[in-house]
mmCIF file of C-alpha atoms in Angstrom:
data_model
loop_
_atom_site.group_PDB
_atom_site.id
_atom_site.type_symbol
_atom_site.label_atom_id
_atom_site.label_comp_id
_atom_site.label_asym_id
_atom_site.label_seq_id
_atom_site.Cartn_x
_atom_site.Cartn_y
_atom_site.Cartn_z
ATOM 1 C CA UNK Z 1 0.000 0.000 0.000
ATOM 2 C CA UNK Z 2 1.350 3.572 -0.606
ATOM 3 C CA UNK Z 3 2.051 6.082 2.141
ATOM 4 C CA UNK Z 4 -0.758 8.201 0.316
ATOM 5 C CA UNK Z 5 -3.657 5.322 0.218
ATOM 6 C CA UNK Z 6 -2.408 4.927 3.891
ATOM 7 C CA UNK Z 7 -2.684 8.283 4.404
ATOM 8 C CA UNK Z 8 -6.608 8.698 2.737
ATOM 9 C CA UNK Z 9 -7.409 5.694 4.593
ATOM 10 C CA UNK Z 10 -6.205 7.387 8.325
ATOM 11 C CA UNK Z 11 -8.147 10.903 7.623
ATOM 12 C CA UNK Z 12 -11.146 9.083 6.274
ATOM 13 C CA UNK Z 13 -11.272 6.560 9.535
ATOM 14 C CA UNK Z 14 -11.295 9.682 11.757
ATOM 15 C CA UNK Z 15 -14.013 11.386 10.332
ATOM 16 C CA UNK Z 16 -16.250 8.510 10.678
ATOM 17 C CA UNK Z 17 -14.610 7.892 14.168
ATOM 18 C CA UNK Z 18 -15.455 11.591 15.199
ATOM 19 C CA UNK Z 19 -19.086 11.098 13.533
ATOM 20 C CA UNK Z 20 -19.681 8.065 15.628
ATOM 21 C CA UNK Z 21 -17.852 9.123 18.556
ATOM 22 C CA UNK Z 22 -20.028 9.923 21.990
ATOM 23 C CA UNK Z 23 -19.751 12.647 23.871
ATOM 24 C CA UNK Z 24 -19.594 13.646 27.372
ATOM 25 C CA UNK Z 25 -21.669 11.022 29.345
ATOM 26 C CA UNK Z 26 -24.864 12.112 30.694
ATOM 27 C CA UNK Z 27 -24.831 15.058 28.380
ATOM 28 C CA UNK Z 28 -26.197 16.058 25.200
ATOM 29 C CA UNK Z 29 -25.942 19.513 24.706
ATOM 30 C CA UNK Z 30 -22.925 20.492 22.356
ATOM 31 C CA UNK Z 31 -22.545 20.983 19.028
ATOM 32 C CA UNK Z 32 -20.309 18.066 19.031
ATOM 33 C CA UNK Z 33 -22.811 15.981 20.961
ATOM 34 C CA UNK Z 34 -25.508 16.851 19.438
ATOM 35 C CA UNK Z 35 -24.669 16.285 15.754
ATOM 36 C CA UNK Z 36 -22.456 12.482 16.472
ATOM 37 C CA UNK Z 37 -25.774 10.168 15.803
ATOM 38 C CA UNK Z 38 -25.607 8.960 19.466
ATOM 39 C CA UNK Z 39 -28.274 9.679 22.416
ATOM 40 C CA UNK Z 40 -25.386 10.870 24.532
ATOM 41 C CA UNK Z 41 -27.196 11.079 27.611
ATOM 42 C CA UNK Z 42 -29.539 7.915 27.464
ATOM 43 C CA UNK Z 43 -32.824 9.596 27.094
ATOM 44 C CA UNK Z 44 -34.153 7.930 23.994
ATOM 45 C CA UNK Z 45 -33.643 11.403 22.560
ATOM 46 C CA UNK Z 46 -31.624 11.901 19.469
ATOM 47 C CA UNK Z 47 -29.342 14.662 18.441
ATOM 48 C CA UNK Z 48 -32.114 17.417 17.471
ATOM 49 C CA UNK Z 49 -34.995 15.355 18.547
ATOM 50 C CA UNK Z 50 -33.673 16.525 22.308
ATOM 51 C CA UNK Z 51 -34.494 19.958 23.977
ATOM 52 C CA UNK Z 52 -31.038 20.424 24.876
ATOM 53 C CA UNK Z 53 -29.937 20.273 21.480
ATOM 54 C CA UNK Z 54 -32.128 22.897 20.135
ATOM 55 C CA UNK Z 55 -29.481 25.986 20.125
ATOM 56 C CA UNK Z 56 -27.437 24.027 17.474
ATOM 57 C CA UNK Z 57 -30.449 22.875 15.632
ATOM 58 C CA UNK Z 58 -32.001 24.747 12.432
ATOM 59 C CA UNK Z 59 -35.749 23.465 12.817
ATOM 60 C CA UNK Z 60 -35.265 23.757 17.045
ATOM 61 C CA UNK Z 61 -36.582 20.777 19.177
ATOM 62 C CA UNK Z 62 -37.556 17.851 17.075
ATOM 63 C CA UNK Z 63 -35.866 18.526 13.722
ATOM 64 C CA UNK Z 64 -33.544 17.090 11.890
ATOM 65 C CA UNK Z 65 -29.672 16.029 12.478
ATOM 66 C CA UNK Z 66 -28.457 19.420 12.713
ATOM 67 C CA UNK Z 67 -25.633 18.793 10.912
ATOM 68 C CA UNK Z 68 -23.420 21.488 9.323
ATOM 69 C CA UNK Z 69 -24.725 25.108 10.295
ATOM 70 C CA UNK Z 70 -26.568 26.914 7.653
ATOM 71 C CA UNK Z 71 -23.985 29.976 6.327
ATOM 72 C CA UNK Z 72 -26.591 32.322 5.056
ATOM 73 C CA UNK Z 73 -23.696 35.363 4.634
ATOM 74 C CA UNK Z 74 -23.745 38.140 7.044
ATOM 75 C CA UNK Z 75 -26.931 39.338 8.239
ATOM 76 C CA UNK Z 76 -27.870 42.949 7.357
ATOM 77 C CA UNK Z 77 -29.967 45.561 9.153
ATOM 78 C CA UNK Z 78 -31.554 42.542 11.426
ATOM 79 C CA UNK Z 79 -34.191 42.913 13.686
ATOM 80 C CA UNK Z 80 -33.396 42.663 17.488
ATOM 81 C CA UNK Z 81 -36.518 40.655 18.995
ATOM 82 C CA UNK Z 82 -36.922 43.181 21.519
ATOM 83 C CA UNK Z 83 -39.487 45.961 23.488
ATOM 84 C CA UNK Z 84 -36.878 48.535 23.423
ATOM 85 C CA UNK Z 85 -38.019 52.333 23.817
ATOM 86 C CA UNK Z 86 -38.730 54.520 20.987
ATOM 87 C CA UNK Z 87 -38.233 57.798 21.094
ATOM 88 C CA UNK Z 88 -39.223 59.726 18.590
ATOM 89 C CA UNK Z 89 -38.704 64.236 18.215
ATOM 90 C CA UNK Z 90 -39.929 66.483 15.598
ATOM 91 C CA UNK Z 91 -37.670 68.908 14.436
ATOM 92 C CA UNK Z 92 -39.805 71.347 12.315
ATOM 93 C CA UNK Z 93 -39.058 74.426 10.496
ATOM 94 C CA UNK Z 94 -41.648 77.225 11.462
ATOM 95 C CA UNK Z 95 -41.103 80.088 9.170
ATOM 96 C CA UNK Z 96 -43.814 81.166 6.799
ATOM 97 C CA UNK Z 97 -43.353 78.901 3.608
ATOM 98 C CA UNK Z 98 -43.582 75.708 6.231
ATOM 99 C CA UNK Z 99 -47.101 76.673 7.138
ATOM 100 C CA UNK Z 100 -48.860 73.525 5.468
ATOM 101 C CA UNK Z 101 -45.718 71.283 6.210
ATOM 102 C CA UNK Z 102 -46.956 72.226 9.900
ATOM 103 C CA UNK Z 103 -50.862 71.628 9.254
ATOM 104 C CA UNK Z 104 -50.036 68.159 7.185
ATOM 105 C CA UNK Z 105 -47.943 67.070 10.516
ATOM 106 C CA UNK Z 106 -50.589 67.884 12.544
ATOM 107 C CA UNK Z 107 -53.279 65.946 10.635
ATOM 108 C CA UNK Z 108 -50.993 62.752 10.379
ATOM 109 C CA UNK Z 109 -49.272 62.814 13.822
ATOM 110 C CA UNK Z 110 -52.045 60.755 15.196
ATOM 111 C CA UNK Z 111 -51.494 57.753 12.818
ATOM 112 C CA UNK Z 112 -47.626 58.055 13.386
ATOM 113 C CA UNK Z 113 -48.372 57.894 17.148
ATOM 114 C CA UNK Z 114 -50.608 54.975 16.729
ATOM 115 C CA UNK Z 115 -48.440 53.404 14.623
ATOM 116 C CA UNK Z 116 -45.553 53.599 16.909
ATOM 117 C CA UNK Z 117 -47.902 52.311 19.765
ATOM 118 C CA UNK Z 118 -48.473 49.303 17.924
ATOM 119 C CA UNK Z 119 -44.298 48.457 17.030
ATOM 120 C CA UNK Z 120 -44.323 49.181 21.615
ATOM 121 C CA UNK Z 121 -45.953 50.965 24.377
ATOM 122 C CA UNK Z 122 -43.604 52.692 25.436
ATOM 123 C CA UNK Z 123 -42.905 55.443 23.181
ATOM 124 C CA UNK Z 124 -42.315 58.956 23.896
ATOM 125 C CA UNK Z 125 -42.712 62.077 21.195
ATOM 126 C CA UNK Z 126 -40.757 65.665 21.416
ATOM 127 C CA UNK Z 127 -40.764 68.782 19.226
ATOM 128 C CA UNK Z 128 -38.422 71.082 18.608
ATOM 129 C CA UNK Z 129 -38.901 74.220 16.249
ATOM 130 C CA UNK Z 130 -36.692 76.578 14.736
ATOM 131 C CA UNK Z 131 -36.549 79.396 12.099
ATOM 132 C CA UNK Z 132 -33.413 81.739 12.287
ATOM 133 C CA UNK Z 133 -33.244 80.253 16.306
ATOM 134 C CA UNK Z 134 -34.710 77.291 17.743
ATOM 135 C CA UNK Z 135 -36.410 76.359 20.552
ATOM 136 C CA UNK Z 136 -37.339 72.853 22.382
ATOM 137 C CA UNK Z 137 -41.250 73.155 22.816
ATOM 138 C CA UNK Z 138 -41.830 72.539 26.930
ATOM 139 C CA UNK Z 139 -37.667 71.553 27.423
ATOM 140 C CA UNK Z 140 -38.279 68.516 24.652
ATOM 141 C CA UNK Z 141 -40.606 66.947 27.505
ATOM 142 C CA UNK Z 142 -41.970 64.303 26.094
ATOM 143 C CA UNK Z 143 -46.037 64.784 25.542
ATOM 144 C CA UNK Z 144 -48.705 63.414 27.543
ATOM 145 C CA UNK Z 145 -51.342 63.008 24.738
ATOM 146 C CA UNK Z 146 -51.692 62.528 21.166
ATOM 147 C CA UNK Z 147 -54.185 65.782 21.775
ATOM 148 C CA UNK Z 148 -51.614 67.726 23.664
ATOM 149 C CA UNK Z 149 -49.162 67.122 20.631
ATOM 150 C CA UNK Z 150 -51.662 68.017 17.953
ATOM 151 C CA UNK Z 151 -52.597 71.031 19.962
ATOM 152 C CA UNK Z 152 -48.725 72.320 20.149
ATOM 153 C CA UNK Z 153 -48.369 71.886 16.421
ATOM 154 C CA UNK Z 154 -51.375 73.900 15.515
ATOM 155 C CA UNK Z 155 -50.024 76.821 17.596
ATOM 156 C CA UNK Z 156 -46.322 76.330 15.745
ATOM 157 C CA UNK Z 157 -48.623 75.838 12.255
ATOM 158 C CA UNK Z 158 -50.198 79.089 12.953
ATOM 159 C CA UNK Z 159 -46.866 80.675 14.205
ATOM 160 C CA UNK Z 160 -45.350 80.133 10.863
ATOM 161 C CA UNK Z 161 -47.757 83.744 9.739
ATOM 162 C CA UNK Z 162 -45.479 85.512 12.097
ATOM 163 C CA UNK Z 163 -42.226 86.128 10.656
ATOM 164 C CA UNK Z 164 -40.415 85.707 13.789
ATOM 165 C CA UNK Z 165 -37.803 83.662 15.072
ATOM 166 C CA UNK Z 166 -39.452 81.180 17.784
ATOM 167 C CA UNK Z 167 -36.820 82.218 20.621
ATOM 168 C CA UNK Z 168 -35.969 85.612 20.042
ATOM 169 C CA UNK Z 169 -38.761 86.887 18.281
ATOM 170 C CA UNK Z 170 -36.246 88.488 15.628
ATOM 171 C CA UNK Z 171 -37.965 89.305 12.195
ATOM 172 C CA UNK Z 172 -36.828 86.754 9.829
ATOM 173 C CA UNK Z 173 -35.589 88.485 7.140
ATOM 174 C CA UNK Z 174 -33.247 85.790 4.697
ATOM 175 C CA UNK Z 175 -34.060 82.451 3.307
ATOM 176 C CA UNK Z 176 -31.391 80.644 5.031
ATOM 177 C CA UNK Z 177 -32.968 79.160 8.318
ATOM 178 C CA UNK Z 178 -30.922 77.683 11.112
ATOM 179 C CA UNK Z 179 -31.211 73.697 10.769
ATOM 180 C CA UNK Z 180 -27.767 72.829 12.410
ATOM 181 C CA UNK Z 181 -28.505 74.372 15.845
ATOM 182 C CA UNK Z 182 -32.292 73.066 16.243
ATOM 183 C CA UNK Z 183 -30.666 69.675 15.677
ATOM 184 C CA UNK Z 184 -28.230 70.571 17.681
ATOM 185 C CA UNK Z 185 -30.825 71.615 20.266
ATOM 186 C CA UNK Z 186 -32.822 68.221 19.677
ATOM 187 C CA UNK Z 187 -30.100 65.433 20.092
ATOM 188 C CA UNK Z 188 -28.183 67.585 23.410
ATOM 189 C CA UNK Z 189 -31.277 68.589 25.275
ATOM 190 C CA UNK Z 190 -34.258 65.972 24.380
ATOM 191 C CA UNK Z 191 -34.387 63.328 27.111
ATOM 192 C CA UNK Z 192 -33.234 60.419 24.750
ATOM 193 C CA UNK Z 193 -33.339 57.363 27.089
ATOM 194 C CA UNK Z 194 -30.838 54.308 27.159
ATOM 195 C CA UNK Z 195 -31.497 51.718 24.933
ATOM 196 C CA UNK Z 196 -34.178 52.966 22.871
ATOM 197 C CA UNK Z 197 -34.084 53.120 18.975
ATOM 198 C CA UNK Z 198 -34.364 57.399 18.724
ATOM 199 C CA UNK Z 199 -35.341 59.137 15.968
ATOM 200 C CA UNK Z 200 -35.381 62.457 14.437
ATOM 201 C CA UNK Z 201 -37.942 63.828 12.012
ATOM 202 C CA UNK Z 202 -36.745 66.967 10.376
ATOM 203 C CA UNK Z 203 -38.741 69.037 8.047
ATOM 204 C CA UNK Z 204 -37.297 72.324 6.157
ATOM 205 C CA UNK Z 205 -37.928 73.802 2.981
ATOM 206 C CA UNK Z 206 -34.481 76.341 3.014
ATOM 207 C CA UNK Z 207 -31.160 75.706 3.527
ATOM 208 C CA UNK Z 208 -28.580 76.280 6.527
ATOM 209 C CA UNK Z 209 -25.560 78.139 7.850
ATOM 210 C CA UNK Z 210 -22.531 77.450 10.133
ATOM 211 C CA UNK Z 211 -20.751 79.454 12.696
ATOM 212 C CA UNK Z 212 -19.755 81.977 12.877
ATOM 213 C CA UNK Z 213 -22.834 83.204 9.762
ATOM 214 C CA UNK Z 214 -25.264 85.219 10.830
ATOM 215 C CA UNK Z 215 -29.138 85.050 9.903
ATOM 216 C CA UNK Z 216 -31.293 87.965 9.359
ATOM 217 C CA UNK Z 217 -28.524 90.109 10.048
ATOM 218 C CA UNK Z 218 -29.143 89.272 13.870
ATOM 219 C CA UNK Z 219 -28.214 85.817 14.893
ATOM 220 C CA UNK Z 220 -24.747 83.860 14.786
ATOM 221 C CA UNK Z 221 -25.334 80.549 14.190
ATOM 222 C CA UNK Z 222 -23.684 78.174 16.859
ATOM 223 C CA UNK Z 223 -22.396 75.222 15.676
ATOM 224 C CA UNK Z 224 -21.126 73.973 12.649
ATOM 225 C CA UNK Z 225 -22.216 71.021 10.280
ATOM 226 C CA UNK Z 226 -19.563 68.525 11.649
ATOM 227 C CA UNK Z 227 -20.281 68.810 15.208
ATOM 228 C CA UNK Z 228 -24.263 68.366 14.340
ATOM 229 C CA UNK Z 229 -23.081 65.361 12.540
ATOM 230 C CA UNK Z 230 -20.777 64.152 15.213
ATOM 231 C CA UNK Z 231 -23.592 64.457 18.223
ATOM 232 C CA UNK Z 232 -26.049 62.823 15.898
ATOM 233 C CA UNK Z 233 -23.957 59.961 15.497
ATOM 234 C CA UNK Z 234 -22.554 59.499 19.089
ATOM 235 C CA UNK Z 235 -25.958 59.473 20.511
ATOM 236 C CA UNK Z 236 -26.994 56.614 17.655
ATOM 237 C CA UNK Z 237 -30.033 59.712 16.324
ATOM 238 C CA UNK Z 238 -31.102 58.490 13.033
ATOM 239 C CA UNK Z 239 -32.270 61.435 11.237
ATOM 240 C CA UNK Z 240 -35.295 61.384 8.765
ATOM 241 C CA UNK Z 241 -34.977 64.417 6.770
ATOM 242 C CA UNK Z 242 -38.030 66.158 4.784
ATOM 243 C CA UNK Z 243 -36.307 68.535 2.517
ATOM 244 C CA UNK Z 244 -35.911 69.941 -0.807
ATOM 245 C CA UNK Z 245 -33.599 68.890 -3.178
ATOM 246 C CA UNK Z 246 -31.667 71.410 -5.684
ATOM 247 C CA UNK Z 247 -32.197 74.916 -5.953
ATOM 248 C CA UNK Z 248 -34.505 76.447 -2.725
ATOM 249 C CA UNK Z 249 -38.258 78.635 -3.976
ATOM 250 C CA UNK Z 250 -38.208 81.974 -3.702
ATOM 251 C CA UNK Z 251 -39.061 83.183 -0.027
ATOM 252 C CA UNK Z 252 -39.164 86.875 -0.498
ATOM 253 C CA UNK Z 253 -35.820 87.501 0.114
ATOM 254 C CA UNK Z 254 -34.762 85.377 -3.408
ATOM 255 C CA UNK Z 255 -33.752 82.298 -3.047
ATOM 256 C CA UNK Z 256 -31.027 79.560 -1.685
ATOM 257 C CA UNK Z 257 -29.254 77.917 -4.545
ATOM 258 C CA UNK Z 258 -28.676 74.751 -3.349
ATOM 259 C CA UNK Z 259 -30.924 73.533 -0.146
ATOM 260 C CA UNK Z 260 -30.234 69.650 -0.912
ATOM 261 C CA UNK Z 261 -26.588 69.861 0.502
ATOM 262 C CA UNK Z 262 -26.435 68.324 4.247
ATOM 263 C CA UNK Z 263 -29.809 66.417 3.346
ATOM 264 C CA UNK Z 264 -30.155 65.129 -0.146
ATOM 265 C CA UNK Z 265 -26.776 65.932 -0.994
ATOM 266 C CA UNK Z 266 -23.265 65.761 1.028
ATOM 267 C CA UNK Z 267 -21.900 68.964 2.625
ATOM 268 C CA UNK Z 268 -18.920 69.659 0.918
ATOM 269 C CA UNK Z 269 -16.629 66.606 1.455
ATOM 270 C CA UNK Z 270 -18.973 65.132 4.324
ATOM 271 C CA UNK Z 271 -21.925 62.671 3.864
ATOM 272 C CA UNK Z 272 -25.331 63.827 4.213
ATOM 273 C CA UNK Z 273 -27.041 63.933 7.834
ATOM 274 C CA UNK Z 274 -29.515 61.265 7.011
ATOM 275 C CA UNK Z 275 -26.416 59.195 5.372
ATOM 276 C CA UNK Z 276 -24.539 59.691 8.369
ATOM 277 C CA UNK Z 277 -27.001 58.101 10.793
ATOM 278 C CA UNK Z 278 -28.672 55.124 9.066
ATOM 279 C CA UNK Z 279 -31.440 57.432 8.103
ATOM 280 C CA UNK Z 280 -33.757 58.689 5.170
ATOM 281 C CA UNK Z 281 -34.272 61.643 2.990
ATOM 282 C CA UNK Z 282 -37.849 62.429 1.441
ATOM 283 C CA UNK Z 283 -38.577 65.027 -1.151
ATOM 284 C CA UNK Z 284 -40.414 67.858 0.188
ATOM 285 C CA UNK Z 285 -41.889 69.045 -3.051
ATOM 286 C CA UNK Z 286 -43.089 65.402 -3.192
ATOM 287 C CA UNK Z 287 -44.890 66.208 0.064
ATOM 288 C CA UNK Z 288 -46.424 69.306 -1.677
ATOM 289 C CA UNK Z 289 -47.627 68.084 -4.324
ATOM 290 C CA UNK Z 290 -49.514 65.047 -2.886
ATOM 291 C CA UNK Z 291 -47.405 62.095 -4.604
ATOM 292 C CA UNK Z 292 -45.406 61.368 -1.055
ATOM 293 C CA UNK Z 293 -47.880 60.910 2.051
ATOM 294 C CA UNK Z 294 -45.614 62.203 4.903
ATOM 295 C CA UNK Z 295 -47.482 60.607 8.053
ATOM 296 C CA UNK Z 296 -47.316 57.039 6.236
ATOM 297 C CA UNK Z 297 -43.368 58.136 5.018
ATOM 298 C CA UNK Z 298 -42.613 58.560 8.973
ATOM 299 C CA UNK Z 299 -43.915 55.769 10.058
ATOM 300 C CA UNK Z 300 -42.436 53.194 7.591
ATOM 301 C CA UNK Z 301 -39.133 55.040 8.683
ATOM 302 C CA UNK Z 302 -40.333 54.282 12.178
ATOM 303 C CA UNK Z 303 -41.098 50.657 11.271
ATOM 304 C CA UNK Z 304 -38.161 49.530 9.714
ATOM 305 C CA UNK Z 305 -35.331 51.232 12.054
ATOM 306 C CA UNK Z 306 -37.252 50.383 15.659
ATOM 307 C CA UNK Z 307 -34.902 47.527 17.051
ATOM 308 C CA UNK Z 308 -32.667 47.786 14.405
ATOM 309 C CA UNK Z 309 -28.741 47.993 15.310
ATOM 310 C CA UNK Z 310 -27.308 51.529 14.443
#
């Protein structure tokens, strides 16, 4: 016999010796033990057919030889079976173009909060609003009521008439509103609670400025894009961004020529917010005219990130 024949004949004897083999005695419980063809432990229960087997077993308790695990390539986006906390803030932009952004938010919030009820009880839902300031309705505490909530954004929806900045009650005289600090605002104040998938819904029609640029001649804006980005990301905020791609619409003081960047778009060499943190961005002119339903939009985004990993 040749040393190779002698050699196929040794590796092929130890296979079937390991397949045959028993395992600890008493116990049936490892992957080893519970894939050998033996009833290691003397229970009349076979590989897969016993309880203790079932972590290594494809079909559980009662299926088949388990055999070689399943390789079904890396798993992406998977669900968590879980009842984490959902936490959920509003982030709206109340200057006067935004009025029926407001009114269609406050007509669909009760379907997003019924629909976030259903993925788990225990949900809580904050606003924050903003035009050339921003300001974190009742401390971003979250609301008692589906009522309470509608009633805050039909004072914010009629606000938008104004003109004025929410906080300082500045005239807003530009286009360029002041996204970066109300998120800002949102992810370092908002009680965002361990645990819980968080989200951000952020609706704007204009685009933004950094520090040190100043809006309506008045107010410095306070941070820039990267640190937005970077406390977004650090607190795991996925951001679902309403906005408008392109050039901006004219808002009486001309108009913005590219309000996509940051949202639809990357700013300048970074990724877009909604990029950034696992999230989505929706056409606002979609919103406007009627081909995107922004209630159902928010809570598919809702849906398919709750007890998701970040």
């Amino acid at each position: 016999m040749s040393k190779r024949s002698a050699l196929v004949i040794t590796v092929v004897a130890s296979i079937l010796g390991a397949c045959t083999s028993r395992g600890t005695p008493g116990r049936e419980a490892t992957f080893a033990e519970c894939t050998n063809g033996v009833d290691d432990d003397d229970d009349g229960l076979l590989d897969c057919a016993d309880t203790t087997c079932g972590a290594h077993c494809e079909g559980g308790n009662g299926g088949g030889d388990a055999s070689v695990p399943r390789d079904s390539g890396p798993r992406v986006d998977a669900r968590i079976t879980c009842d984490a906390p959902l936490d959920v803030v509003f982030v709206i932009d109340v200057s006067t173009s935004m009025r029926e952004e407001a009114e269609r938010l406050r007509t669909g919030v009760e379907s997003i909060w019924n629909a976030a009820q259903d993925l788990t009880s225990n949900t809580q839902f904050g606003l924050v609003v903003f035009v050339d300031d921003a300001v974190a309705v009742n401390g971003c505490s979250p609301f008692a009521s589906i009522a309470s909530l509608q009633s805050e954004l039909m004072r914010w929806r009629d606000f938008c008439a104004s003109n004025r900045s929410p906080s300082s009650d500045l005239q807003n005289t530009d286009c360029t509103e002041n996204s970066l600090d109300a998120l800002h605002l949102a992810a370092t104040t908002c009680p965002w609670r361990a645990g819980a998938t968080r989200v951000i819904v952020h609706v704007t029609d204009d685009t933004f400025a950094e520090r040190p640029q100043r809006l309506s001649d008045a107010v410095t804006v306070q941070h820039t894009y990267a640190e937005v980005a970077s406390e977004l990301v650090t607190r795991e905020l996925r951001v679902g961004a309403f906005a408008v791609p392109g050039a901006g619409e004219p808002c009486g003081a001309g108009s913005s020529p590219d309000v996509g960047r940051g949202f639809h778009a990357p700013f300048g060499a970074m990724p877009s917010l909604p990029m950034q943190t696992r999230g989505r961005a929706y056409d606002l002119r979609a919103v406007r005219s009627g081909s995107l339903d922004m209630a159902a939009s928010i809570t598919e985004l809702l849906a398919d990130e709750y007890c998701t990993l970040f």
